[in-house]
PDB file of C-alpha atoms in Angstrom:
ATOM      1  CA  UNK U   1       5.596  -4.061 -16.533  1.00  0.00           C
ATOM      2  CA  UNK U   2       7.599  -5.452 -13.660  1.00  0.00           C
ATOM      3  CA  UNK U   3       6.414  -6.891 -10.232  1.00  0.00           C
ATOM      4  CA  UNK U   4       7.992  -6.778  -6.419  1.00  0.00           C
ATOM      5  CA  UNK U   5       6.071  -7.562  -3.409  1.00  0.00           C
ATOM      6  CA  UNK U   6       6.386  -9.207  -0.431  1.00  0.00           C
ATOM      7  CA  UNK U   7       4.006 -10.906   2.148  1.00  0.00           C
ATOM      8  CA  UNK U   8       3.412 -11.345   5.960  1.00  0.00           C
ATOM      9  CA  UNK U   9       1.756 -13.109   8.811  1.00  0.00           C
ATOM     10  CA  UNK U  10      -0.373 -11.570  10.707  1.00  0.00           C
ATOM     11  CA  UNK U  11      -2.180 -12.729  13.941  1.00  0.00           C
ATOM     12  CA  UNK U  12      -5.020 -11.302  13.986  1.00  0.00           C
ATOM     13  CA  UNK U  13      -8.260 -11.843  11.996  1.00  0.00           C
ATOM     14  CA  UNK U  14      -8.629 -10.731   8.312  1.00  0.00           C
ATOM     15  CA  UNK U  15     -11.244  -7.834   8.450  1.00  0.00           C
ATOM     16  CA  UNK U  16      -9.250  -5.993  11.666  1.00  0.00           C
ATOM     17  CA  UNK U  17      -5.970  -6.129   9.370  1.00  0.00           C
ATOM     18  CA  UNK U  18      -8.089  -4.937   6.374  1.00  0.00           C
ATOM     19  CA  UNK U  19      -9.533  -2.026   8.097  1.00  0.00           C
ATOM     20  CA  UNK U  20      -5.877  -0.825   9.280  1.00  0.00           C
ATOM     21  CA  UNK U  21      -5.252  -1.865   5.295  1.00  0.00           C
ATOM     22  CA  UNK U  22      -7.178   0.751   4.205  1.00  0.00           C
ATOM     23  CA  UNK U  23      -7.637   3.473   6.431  1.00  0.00           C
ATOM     24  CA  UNK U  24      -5.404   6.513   5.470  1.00  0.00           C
ATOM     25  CA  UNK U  25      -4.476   7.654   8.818  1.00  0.00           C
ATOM     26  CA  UNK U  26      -3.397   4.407   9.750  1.00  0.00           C
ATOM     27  CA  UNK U  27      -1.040   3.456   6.518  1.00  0.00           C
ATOM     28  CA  UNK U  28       0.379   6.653   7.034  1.00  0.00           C
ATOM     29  CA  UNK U  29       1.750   5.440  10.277  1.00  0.00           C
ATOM     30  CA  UNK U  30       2.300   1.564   8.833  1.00  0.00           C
ATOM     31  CA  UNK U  31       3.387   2.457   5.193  1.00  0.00           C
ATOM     32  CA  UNK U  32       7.856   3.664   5.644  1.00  0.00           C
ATOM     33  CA  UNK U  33       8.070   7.146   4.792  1.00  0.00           C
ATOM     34  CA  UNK U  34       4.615   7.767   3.483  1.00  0.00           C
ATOM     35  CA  UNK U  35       1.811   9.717   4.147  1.00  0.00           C
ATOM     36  CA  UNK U  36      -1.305   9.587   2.382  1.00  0.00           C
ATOM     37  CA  UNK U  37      -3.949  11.992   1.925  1.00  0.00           C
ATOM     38  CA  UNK U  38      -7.795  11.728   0.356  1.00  0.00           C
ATOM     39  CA  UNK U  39      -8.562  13.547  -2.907  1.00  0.00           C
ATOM     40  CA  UNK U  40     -11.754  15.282  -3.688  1.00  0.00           C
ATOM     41  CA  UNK U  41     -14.255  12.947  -5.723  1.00  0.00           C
ATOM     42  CA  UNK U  42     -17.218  11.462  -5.701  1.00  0.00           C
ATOM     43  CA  UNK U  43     -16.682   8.591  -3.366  1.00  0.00           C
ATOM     44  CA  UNK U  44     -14.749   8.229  -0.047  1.00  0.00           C
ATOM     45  CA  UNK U  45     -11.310   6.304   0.136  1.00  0.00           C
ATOM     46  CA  UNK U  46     -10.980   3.129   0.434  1.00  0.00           C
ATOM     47  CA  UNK U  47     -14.068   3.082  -2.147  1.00  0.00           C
ATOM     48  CA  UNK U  48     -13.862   2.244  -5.487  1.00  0.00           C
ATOM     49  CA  UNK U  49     -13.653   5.337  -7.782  1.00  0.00           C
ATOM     50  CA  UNK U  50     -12.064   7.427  -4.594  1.00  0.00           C
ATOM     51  CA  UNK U  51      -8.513   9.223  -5.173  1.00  0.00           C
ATOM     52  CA  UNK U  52      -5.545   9.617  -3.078  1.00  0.00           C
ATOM     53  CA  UNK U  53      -2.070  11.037  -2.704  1.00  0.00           C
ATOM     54  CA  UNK U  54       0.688   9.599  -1.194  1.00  0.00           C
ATOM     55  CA  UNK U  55       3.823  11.918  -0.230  1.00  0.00           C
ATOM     56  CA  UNK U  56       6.800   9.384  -0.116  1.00  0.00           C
ATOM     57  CA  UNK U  57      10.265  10.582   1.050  1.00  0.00           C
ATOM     58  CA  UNK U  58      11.664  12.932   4.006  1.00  0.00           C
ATOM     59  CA  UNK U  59      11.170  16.440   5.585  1.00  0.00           C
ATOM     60  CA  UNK U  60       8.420  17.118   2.755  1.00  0.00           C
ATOM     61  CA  UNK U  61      10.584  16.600  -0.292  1.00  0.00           C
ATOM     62  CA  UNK U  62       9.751  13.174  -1.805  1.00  0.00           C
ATOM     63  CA  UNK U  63       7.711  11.642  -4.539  1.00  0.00           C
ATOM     64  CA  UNK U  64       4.080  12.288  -4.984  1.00  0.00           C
ATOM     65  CA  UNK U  65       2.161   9.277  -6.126  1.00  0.00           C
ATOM     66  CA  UNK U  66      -1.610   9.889  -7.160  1.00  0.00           C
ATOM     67  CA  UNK U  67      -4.224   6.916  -7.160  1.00  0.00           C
ATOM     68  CA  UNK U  68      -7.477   5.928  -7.860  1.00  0.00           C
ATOM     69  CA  UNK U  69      -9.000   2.683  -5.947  1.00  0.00           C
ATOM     70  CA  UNK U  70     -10.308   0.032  -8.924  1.00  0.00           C
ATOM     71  CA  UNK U  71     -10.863  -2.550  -6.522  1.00  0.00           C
ATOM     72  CA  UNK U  72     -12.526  -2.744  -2.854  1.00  0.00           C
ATOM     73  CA  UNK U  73     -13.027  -6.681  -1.860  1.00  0.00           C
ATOM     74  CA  UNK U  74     -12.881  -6.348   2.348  1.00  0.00           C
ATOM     75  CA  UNK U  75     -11.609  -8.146   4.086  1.00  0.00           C
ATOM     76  CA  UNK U  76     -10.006  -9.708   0.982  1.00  0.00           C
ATOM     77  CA  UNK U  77      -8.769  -7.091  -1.793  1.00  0.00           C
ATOM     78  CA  UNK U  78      -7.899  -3.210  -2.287  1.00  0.00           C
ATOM     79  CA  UNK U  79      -6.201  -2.447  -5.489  1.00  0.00           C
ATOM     80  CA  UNK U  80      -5.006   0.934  -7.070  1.00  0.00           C
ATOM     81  CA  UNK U  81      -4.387   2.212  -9.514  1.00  0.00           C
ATOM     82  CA  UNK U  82      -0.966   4.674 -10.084  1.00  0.00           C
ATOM     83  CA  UNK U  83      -1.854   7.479 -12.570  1.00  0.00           C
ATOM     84  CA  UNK U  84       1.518   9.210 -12.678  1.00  0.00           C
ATOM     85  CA  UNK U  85       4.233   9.548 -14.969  1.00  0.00           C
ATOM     86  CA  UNK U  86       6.983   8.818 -12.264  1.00  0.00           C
ATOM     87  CA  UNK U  87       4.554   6.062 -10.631  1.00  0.00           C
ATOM     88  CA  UNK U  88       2.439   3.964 -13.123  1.00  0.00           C
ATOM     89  CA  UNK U  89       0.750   0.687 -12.844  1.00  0.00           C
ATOM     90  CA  UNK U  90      -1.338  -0.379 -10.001  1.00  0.00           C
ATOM     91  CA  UNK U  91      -0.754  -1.851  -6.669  1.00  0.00           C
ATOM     92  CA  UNK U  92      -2.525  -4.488  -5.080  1.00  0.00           C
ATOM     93  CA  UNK U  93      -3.148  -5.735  -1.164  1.00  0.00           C
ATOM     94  CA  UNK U  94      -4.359  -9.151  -0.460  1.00  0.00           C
ATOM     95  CA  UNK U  95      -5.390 -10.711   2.614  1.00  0.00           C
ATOM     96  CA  UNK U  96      -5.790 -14.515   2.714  1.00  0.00           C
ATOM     97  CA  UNK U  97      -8.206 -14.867   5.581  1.00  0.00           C
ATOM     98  CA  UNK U  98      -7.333 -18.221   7.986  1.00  0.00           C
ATOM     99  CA  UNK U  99      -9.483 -17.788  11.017  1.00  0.00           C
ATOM    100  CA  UNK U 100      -7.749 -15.793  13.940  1.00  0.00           C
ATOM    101  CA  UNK U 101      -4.823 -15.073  11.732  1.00  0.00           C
ATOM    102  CA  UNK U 102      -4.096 -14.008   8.114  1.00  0.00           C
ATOM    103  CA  UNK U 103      -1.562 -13.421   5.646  1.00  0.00           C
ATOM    104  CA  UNK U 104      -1.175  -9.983   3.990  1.00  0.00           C
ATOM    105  CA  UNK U 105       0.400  -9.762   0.202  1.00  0.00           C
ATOM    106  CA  UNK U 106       1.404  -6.427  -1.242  1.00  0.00           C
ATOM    107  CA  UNK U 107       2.497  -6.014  -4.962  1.00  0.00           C
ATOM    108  CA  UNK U 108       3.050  -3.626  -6.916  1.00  0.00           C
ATOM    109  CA  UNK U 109       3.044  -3.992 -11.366  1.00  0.00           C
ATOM    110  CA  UNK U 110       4.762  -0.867 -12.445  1.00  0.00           C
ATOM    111  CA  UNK U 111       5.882   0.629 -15.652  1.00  0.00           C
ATOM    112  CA  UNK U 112       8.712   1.707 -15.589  1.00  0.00           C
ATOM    113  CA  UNK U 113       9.888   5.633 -15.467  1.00  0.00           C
ATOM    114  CA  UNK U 114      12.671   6.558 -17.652  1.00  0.00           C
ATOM    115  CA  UNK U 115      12.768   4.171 -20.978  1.00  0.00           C
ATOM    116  CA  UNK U 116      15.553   1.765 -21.134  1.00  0.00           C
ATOM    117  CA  UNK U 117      17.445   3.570 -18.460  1.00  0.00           C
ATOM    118  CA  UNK U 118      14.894   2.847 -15.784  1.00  0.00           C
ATOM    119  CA  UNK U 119      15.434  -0.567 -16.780  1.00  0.00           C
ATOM    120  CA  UNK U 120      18.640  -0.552 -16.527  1.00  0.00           C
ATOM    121  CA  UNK U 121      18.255   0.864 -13.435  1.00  0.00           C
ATOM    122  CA  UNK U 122      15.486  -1.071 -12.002  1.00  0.00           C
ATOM    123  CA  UNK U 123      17.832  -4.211 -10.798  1.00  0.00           C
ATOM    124  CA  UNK U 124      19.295  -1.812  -8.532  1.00  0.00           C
ATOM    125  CA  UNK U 125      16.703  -0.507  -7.132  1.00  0.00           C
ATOM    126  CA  UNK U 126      14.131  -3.395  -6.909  1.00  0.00           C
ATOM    127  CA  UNK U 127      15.758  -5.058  -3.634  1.00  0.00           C
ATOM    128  CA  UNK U 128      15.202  -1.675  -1.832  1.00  0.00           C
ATOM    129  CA  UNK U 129      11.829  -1.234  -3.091  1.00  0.00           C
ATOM    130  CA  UNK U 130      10.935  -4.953  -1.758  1.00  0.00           C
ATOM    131  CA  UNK U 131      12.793  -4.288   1.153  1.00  0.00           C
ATOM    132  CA  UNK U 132      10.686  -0.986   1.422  1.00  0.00           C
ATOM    133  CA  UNK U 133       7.539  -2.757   0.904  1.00  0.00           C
ATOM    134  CA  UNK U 134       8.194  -5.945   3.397  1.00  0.00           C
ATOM    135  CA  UNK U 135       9.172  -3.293   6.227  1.00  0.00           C
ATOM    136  CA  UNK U 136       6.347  -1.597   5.434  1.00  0.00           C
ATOM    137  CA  UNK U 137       4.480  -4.783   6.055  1.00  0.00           C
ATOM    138  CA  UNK U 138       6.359  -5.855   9.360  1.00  0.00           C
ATOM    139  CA  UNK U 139       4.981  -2.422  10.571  1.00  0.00           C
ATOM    140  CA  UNK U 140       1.267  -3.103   9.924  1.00  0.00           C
ATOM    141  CA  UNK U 141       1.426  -6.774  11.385  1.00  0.00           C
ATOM    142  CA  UNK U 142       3.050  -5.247  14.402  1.00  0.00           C
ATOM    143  CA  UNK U 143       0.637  -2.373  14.870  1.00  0.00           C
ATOM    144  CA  UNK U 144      -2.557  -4.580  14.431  1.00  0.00           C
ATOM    145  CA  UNK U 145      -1.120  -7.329  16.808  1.00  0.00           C
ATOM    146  CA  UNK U 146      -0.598  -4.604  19.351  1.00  0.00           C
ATOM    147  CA  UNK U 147      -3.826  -3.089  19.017  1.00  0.00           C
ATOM    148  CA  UNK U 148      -2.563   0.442  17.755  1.00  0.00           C
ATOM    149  CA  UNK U 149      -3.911  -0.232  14.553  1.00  0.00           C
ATOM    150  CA  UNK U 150      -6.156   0.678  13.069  1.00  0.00           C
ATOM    151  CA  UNK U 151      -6.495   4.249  14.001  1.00  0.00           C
ATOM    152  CA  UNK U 152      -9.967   4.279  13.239  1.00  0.00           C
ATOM    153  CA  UNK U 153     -11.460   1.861  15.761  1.00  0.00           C
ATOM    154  CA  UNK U 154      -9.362   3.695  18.521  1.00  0.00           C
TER     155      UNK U 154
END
């Protein structure tokens, strides 16, 4: 299991940034090259027990990464878990509430695809994946701050 993550300030208060957090629509527009979509179940995303896709990549042609939600804190914690054999492990989004601002932590703890050549592999591709995932972060800050985000109390 290896982790990379990355973390950012946001100013705005901890349960607005937690709704744009979780709400598909608006991670789709927050999350680089990613757009999420429910999966049938029993309970509705962002609850725990609820499944979702995510469609990473460009033009259509990317990665699909399949979840189910384990954890549902607001405004404090939403954590997945990956269930495929490409993507495996879980992720986890944190927000550290301090009054009219917060700060936002994304990891993810992945197994790695591929045996020892995905670890071999894994030192190359790590800074892009952090670099992915702290963009990715930027974005959301940027988008709550604004007010664009999140979609759902537009």
């Amino acid at each position: 299991m290896t982790r990379v993550g990355a973390s950012v300030q946001v100013e705005a208060p901890a349960e607005r940034v937690f709704a744009a957090m979780v709400d598909l629509p608006s991670q789709s527009r927050w999350m680089l090259l990613t757009t999420l979509f429910p999966l049938a179940g029993e309970h509705p995303v962002p609850e725990v027990g609820s499944r979702m896709a995510a469609l990473t990549g460009l033009g259509g042609a990317g990665v699909l990464d399949q979840m189910e939600v384990i954890a549902f804190r607001p405004p404090e914690l939403w954590e997945v878990r990956h269930l495929g054999r490409l993507i495996s492990g879980r992720g986890v989004f944190q927000v550290q509430d301090q009054g009219e601002r917060c700060t936002v932590e994304w990891y993810e703890e992945l197994e790695l695809p591929f045996g020892p050549l995905g670890r071999l592999g894994w030192p190359l591709v790590r800074p892009a994946v952090r670099w992915g995932i702290a963009k990715s972060l930027r974005t959301l800050a940027a988008g709550v701050e604004d007010g664009s985000l999140p979609l759902a109390s537009r």
